[in-house]
Coordinates of C-alpha atoms and ligand atoms in Angstrom, one line a residue:
X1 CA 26.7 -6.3 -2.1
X2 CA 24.0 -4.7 -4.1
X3 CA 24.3 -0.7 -4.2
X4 CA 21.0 1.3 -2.5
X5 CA 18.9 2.2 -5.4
X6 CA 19.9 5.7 -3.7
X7 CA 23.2 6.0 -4.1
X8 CA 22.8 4.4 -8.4
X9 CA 20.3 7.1 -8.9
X10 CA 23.1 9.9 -7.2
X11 CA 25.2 8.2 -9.5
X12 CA 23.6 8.9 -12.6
X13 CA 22.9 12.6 -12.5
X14 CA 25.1 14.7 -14.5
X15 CA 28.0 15.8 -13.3
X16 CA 28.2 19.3 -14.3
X17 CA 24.5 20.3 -13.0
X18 CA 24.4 22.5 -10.3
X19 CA 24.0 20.9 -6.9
X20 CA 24.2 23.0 -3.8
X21 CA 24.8 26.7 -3.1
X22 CA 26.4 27.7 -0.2
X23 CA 25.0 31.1 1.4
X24 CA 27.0 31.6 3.8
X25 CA 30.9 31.3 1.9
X26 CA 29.3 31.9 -1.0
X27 CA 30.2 28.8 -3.2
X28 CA 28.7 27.0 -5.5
X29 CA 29.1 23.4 -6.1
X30 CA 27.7 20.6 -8.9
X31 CA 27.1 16.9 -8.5
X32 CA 30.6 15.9 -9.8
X33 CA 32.7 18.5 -7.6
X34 CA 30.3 16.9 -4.6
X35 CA 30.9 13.3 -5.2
X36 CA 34.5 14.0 -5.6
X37 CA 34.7 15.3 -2.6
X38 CA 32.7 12.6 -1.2
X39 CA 35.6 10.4 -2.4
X40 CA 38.0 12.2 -1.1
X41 CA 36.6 12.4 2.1
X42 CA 36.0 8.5 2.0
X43 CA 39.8 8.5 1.1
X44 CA 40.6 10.4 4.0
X45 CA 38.2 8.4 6.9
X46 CA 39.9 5.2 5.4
X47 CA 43.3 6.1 5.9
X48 CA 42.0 6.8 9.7
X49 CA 40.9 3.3 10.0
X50 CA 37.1 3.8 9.6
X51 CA 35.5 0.9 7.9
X52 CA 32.3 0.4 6.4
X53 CA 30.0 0.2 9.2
X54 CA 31.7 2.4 11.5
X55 CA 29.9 5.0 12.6
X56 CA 31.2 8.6 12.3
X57 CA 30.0 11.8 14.7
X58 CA 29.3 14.3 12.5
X59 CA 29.1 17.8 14.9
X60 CA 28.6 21.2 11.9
X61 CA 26.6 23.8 11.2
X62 CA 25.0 23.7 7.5
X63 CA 27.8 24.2 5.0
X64 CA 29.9 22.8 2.7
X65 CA 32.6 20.6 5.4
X66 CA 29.0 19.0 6.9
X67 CA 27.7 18.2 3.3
X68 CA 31.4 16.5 2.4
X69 CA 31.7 14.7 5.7
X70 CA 28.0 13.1 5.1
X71 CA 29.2 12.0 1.4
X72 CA 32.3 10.8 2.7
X73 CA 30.6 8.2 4.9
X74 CA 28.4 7.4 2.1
X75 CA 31.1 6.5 -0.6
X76 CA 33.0 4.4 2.1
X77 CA 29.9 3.1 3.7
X78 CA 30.2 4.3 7.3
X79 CA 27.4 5.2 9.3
X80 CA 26.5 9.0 10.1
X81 CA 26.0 10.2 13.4
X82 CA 24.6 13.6 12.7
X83 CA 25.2 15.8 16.1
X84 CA 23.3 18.7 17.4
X85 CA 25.0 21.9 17.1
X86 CA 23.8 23.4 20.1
X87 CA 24.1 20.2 22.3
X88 CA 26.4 20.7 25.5
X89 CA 28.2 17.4 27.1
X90 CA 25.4 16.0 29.2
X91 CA 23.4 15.7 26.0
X92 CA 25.9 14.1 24.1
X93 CA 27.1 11.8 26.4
X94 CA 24.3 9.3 26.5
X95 CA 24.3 9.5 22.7
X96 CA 28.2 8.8 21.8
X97 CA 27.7 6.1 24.8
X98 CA 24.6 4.2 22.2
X99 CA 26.5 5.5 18.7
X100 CA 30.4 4.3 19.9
X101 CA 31.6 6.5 16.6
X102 CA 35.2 5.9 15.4
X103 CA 35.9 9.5 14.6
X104 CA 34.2 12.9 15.3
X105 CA 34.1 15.5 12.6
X106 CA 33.5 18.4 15.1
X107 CA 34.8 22.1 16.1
X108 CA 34.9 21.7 20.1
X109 CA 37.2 17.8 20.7
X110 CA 36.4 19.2 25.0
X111 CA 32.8 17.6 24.1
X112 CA 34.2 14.0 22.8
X113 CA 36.5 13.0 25.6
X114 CA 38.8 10.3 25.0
X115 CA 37.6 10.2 20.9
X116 CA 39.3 11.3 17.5
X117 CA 37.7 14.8 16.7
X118 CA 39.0 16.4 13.6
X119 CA 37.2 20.2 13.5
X120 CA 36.7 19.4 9.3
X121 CA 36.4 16.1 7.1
X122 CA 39.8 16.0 5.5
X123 CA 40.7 15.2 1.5
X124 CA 42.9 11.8 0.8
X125 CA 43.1 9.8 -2.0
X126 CA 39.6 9.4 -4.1
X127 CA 37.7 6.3 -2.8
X128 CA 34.8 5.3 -4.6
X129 CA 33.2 2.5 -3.0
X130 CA 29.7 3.9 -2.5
X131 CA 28.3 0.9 -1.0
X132 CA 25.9 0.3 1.4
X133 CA 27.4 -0.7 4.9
X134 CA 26.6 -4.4 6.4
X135 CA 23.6 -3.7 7.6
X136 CA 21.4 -0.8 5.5
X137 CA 21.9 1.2 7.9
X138 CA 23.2 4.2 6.3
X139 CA 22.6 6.9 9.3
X140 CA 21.6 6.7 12.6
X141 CA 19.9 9.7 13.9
X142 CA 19.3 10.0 17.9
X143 CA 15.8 11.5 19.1
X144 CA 14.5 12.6 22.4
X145 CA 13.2 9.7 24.1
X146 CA 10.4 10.3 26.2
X147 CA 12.0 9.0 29.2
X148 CA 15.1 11.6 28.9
X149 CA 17.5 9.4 27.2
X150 CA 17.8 9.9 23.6
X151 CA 17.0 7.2 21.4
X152 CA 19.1 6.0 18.2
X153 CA 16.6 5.4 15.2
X154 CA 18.7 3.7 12.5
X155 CA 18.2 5.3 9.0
X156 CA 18.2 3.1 5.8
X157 CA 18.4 4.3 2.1
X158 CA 15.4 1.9 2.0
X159 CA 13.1 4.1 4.0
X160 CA 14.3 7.3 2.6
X161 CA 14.4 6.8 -1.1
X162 CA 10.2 5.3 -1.3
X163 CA 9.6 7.7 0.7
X164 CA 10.9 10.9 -0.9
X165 CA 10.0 9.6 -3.9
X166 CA 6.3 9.9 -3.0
X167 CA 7.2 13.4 -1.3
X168 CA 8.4 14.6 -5.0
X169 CA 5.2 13.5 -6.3
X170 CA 2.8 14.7 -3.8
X171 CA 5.1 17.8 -4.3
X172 CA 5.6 17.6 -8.1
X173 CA 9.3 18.4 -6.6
X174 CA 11.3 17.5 -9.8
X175 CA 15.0 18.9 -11.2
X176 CA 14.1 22.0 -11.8
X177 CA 13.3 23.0 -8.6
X178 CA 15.9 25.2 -6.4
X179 CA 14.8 25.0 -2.1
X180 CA 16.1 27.5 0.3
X181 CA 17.4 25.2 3.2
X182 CA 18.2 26.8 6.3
X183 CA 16.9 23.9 8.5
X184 CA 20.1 22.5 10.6
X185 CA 21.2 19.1 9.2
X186 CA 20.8 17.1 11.8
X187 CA 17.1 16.9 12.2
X188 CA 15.2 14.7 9.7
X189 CA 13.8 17.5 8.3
X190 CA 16.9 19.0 6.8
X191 CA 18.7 16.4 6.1
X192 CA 16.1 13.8 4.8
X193 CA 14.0 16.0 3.6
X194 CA 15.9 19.1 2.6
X195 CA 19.5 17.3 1.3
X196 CA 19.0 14.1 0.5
X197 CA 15.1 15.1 -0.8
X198 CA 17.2 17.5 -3.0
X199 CA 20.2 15.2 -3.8
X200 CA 18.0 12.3 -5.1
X201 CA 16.4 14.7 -7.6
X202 CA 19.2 16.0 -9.3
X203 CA 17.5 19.1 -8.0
X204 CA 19.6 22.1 -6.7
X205 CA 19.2 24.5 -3.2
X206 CA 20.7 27.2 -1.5
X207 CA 21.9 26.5 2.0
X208 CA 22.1 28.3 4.8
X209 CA 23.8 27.9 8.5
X210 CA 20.7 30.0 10.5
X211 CA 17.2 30.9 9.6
X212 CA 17.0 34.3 8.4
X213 CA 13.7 36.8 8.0
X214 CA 14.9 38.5 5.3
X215 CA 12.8 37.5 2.1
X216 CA 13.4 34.8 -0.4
X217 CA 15.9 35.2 -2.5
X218 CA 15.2 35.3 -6.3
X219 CA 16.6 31.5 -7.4
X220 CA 14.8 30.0 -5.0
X221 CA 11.4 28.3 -6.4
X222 CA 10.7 25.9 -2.5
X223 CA 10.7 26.6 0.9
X224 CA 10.6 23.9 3.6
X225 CA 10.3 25.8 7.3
X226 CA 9.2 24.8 11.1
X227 CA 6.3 26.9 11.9
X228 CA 8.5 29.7 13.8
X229 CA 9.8 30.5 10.3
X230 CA 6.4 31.1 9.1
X231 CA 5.9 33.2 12.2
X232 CA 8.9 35.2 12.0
X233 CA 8.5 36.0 8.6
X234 CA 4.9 37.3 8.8
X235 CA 6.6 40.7 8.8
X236 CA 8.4 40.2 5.9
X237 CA 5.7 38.7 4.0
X238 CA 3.7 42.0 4.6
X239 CA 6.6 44.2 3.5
X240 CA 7.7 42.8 0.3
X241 CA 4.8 40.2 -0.8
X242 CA 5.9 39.7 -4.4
X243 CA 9.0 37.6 -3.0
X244 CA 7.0 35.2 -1.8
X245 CA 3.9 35.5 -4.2
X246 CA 6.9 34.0 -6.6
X247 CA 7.6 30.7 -4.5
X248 CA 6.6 27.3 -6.1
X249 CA 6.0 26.0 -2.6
X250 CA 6.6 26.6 1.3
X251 CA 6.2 23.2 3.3
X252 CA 5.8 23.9 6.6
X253 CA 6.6 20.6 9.0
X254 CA 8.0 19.3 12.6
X255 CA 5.0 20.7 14.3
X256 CA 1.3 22.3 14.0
X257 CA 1.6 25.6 11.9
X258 CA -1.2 27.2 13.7
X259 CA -4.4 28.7 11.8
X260 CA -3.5 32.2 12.1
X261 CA 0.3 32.1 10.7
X262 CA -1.6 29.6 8.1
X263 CA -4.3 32.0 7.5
X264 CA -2.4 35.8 7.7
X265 CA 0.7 33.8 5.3
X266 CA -2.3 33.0 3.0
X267 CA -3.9 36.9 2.9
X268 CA 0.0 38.3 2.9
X269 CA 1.1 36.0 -0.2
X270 CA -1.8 34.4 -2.1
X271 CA -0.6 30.8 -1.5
X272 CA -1.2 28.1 1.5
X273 CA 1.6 26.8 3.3
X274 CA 1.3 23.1 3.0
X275 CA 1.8 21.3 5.9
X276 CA 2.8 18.1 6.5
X277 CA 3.4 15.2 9.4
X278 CA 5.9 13.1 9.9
X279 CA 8.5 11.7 12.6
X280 CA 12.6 10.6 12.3
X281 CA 11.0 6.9 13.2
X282 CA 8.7 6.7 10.0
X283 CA 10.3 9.8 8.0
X284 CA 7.0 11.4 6.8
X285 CA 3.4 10.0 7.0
X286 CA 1.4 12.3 5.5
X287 CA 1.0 15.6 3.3
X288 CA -1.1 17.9 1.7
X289 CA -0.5 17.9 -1.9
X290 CA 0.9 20.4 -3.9
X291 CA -1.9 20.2 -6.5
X292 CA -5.4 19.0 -4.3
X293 CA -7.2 21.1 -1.8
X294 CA -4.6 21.9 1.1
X295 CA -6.9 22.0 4.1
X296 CA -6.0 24.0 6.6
X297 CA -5.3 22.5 10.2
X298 CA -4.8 19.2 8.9
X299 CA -1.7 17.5 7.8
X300 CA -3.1 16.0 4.8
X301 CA -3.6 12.5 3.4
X302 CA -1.3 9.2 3.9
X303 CA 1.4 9.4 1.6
X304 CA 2.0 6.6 -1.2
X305 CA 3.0 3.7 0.8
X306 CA 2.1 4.4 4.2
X307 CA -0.6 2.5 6.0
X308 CA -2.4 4.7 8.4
X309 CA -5.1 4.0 10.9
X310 CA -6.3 5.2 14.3
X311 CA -5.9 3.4 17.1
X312 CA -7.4 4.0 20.7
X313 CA -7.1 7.8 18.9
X314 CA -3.4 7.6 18.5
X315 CA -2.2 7.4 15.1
X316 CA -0.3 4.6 14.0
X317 CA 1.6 3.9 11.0
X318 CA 3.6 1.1 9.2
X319 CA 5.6 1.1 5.6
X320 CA 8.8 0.6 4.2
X321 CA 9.7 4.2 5.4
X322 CA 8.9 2.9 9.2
X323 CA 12.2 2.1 11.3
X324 CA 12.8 -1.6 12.5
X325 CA 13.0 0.1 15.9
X326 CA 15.2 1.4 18.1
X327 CA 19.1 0.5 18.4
X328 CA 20.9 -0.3 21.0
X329 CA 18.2 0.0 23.3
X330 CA 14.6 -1.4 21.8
X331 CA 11.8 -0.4 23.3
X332 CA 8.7 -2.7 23.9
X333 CA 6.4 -0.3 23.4
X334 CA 7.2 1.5 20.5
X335 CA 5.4 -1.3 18.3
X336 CA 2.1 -2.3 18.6
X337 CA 1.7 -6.1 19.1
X338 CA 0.4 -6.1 15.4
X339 CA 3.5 -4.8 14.3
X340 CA 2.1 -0.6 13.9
X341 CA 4.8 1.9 14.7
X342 CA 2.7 4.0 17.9
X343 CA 3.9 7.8 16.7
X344 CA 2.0 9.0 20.4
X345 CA 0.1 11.7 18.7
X346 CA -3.7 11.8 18.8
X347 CA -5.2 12.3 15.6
X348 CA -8.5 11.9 13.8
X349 CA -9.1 11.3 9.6
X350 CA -11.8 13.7 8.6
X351 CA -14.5 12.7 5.7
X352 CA -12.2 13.0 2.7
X353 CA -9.4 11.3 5.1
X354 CA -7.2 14.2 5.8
X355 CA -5.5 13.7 9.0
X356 CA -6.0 16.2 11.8
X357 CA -3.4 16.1 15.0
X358 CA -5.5 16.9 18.1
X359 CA -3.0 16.2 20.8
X360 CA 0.1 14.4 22.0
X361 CA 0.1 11.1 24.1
X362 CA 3.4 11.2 24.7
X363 CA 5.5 13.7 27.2
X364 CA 7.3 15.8 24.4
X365 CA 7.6 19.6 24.0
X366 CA 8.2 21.0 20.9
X367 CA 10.0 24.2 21.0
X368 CA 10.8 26.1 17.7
X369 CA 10.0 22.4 15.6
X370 CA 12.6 20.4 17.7
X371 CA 11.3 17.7 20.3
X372 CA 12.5 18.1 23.6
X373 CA 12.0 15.7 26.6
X374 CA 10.6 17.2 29.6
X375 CA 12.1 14.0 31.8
X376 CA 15.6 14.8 30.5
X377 CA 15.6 18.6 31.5
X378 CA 13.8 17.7 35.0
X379 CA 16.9 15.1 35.3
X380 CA 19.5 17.5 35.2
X381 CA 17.2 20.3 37.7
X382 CA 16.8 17.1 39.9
X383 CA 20.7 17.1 40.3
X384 CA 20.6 20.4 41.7
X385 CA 21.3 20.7 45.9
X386 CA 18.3 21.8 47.4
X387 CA 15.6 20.1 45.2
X388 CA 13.4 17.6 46.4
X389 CA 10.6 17.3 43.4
X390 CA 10.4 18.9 40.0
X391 CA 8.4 18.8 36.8
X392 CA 8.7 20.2 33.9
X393 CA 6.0 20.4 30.9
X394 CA 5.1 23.2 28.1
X395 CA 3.1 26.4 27.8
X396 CA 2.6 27.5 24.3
X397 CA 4.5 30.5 22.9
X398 CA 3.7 32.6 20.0
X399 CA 7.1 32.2 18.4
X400 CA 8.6 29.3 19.1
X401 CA 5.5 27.4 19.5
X402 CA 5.8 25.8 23.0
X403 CA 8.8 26.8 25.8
X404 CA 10.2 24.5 28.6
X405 CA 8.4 25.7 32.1
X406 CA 10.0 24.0 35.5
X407 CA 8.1 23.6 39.0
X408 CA 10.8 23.0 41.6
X409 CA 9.7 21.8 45.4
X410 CA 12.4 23.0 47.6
X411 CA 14.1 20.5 50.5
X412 CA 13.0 23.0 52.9
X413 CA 15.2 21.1 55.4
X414 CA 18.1 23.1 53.6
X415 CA 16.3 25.9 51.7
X416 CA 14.7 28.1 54.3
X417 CA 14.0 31.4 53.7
X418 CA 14.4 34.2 50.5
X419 CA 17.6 34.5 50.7
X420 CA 18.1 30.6 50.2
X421 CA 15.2 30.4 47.3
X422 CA 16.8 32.7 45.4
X423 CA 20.3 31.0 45.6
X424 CA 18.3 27.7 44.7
X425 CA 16.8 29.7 41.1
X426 CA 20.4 30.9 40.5
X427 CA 21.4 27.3 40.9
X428 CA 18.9 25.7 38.9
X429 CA 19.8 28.8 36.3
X430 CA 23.3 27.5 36.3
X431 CA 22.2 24.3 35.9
X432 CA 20.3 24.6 32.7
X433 CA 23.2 26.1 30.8
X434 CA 24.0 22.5 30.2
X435 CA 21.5 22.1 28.3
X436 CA 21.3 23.5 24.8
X437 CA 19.1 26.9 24.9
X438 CA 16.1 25.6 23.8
X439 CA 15.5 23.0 26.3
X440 CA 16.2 25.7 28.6
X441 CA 12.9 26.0 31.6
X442 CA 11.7 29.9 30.9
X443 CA 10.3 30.0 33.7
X444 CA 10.7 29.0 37.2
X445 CA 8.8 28.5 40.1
X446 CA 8.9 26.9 43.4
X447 CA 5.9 25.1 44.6
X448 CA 4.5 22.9 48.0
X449 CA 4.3 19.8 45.8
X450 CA 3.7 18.7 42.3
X451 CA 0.5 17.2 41.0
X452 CA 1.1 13.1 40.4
X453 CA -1.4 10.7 40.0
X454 CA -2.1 7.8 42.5
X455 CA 1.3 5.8 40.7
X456 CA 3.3 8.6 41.6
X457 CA 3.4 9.9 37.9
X458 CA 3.6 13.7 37.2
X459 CA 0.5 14.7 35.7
X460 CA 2.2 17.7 33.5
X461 CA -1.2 18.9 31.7
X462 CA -2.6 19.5 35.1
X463 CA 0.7 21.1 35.9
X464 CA 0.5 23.6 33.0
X465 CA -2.9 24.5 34.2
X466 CA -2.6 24.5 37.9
X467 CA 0.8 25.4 39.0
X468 CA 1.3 28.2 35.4
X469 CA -2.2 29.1 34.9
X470 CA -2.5 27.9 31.5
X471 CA -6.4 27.2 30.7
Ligands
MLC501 C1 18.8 26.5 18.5 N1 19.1 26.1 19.8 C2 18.9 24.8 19.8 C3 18.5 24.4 18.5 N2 18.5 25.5 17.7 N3 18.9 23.9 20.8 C4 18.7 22.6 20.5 N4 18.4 22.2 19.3 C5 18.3 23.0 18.3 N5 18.0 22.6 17.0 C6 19.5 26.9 20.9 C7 20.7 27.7 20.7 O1 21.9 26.9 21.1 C8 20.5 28.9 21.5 O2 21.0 28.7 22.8 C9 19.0 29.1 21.6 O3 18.5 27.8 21.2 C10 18.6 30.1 20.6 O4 19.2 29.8 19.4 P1 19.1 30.7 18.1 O5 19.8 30.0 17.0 O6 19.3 32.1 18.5 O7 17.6 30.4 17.9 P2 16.8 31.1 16.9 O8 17.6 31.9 15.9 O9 15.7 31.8 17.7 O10 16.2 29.8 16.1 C11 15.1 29.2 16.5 C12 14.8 28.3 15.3 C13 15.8 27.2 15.2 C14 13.4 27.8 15.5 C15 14.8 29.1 14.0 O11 15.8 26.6 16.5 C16 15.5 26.2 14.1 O12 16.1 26.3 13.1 N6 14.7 25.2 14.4 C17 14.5 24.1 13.5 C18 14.5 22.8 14.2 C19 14.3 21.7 13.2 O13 14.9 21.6 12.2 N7 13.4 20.7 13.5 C20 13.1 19.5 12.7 C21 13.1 18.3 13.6 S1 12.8 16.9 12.6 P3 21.8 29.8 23.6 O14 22.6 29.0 24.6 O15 22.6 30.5 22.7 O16 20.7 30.6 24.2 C22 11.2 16.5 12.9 C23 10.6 15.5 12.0 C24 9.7 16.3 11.1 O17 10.6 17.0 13.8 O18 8.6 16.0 10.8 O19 10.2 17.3 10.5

């Protein structure tokens, strides 16, 4: 089996160069120490009977047990599951149901019923494989589907490494550079972007568990953010400028970074955050480079490799960095019958062919830069005695970009009267603390009906406007 150009290149870099810092223990690793480890962990999922191919939950907050337990499946082969931190049982169920995973790395074994959960990755005997399983896929990462089931999007060193490649380049991101990751590991954007961007270069970065305000530290040179961290550190900027006047580069991704942040972040610090676009499906499309104009309120040009065109004004891509689709349950309409990955964002080019997002064609909120499904948090308000209807959609918030708002039409058969309404809200209160917090509706209301079309389809921009007031 031919090794992943990926994992040849990993190979190759010197083992005593420092690889990742760990903020919140305080430890410092370099490549060797890390693919030891790797081996050790691959060691340790063997004796447990996981074979290349396998796939293996991986349920951790940023530190160095996650980063092991990812290199561990990648020296044996295995595929990784990365798991939301914050995600509760009903969100994980429909995911482990899709991913089947031979073994769990994860603290809470009451959310993987019936499964082998071990709370770290364990050490055994070195095992140094570092092939690529059966079939590419080397991670499988699960996003919200529209409809409220999440779907799996199978990750292959193939899309990554082109891809991040032409990232570096567009970025001038080389060795030398050191990023402050504090992006959670189980989005694309930290862990394509943030460790495996990092790992591929030989570069080095300083992890953390939780975004925190407080400025950049000195040995930082890159900063790669959701537009809440831009927001939230506004303040910060203003206090102690010179931190981040020092910065290489902040990359600001996984949603619009809105022209104020964009424009105050430029007056506070002398340098434009750079935004960029991109999606788990396709891993990114475009960016705005790190030498060129940056134009503000666009994502920037197609990256190396990336065929982009408009389409009925959705954009549509196709590369090798685009999925093959999604696995175990493909959707029809997620390719175009020309073979163009439909990212359901509306977007136009602009005369020098910067790419400029201008809405959203498919039913997603994005609260603080992560996707949510409005279906799947209406599906769990729907279970609820005492509902008859309910919608959910988005209203923009300052900080976290858009929240989860619910419109709930009471069975007035059995909810009749103040006293009764407000033992429904308490309900329906209860009942989102399944979900993790930021799918969470942040505000209620009870309604007569819901606006659908003439198909019976919830018309949620109508909602937003009608039922919440939003112009
Ligand atoms: C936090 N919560 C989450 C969550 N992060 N729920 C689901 N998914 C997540 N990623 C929940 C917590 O459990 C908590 O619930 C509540 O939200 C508040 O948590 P918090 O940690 O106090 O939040 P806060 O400190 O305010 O952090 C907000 C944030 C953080 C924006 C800094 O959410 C964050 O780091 N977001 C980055 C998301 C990201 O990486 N997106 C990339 C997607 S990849 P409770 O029960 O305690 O109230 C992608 C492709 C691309 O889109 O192009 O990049």
């Amino acid at each position: 089996m031919d090794r992943p150009e990926f994992l040849t290149r990993l190979l190759e870099i010197p083992p005593d160069r420092p690889a990742l810092h760990f903020a919140d223990t305080d430890r410092s690793t370099t490549y060797g120490e890390l693919l030891d480890g790797g081996a050790r962990v691959a060691g340790w999922l063997h004796e447990r009977g996981v074979k290349p191919g396998d796939r293996v939950g991986i349920q951790l907050d940023n530190g160095l047990p996650l980063v092991l337990a990812h290199l561990g499946c990648m020296a044996l082969g295995a595929v990784r599951v990365p798991l939301n931190r914050h995600y509760k049982a009903v969100e994980l169920a429909p995911i482990l149901e899709d991913a089947t995973p031979r073994l769990v790395i994860a603290e809470d074994p009451s959310l993987f019923p019936g499964l082998d959960v071990h709370p770290e990755p364990g050490l055994g005997p070195p095992l140094r494989a570092w092939p690529s399983p059966p079939a590419d896929v080397t991670a499988w990462l699960f996003t919200s589907g529209t409809t409220g089931r999440p779907k799996g999007a199978p990750q292959t060193f193939r899309m990554w490494t082109a891809n991040l490649d032409s990232l570096a380049e567009a970025w001038q991101f080389d060795s030398n550079c050191r990023l402050w990751l504090m992006l959670p590991m189980f989005h694309t954007h930290g862990l394509v972007l943030g460790l495996h961007g990092t790992l591929l270069r030989g570069a080095s970065a300083r992890i953390s568990a939780h975004f925190s305000p407080a400025p950049p530290p000195p040995d930082v040179t890159d900063v790669y953010g959701v537009p809440t961290f831009y927001h939230r550190w506004i303040p910060t900027m203003a206090a102690q400028p010179d931190a981040f006047r020092r910065l290489r580069l902040m990359v600001s991704g996984s949603d619009g970074l809105g022209a104020a942040v964009s424009d105050e972040a430029f007056r506070l610090t002398g340098q434009r955050v750079l935004e960029r676009y991109g999606m788990t499906e396709t891993v990114m499309i475009c960016s705005n480079p790190y030498a060129g104009e940056r134009r503000a309120g666009t994502v920037g040009l197609p990256l190396p490799g990336v065929a982009l065109r408009i389409s009925e004004g959705e954009v549509q891509v196709q590369g090798p960095s685009v999925f093959d689709g999604y696995h175990p349950r493909p959707d029809a309409e997620a390719f175009t019958t020309d073979g163009w990955f439909r990212t359901g964002d509306a977007g136009e080019l602009d005369e020098a062919g910067y790419l400029r997002l201008v809405g959203r064609k498919k039913d997603l909120v994005i609260v603080g830069g992560v996707n949510v499904s409005p279906a799947e948090v209406e599906g769990v308000i729907r279970g609820v005695p005492g509902v008859a209807d309910v919608g959910c959609c988005g209203l923009p918030d300052e900080d976290l970009g858009e929240v989860v708002v619910a419109a709930i039409v009471p069975d007035r058969a059995k909810v009749d009267g103040p006293q009764a309404e407000a033992e429904l809200l308490a309900a329906v209160a209860r009942a989102g603390l399944l979900l993790s917090g930021l799918k969470r509706p942040r505000q209620v209301v009870l309604v007569g009906c819901l606006p659908r079309n003439a198909l019976g389809k919830l018309q949620r921009n109508r909602m937003a406007q009608e039922l919440f007031g939003q112009r």
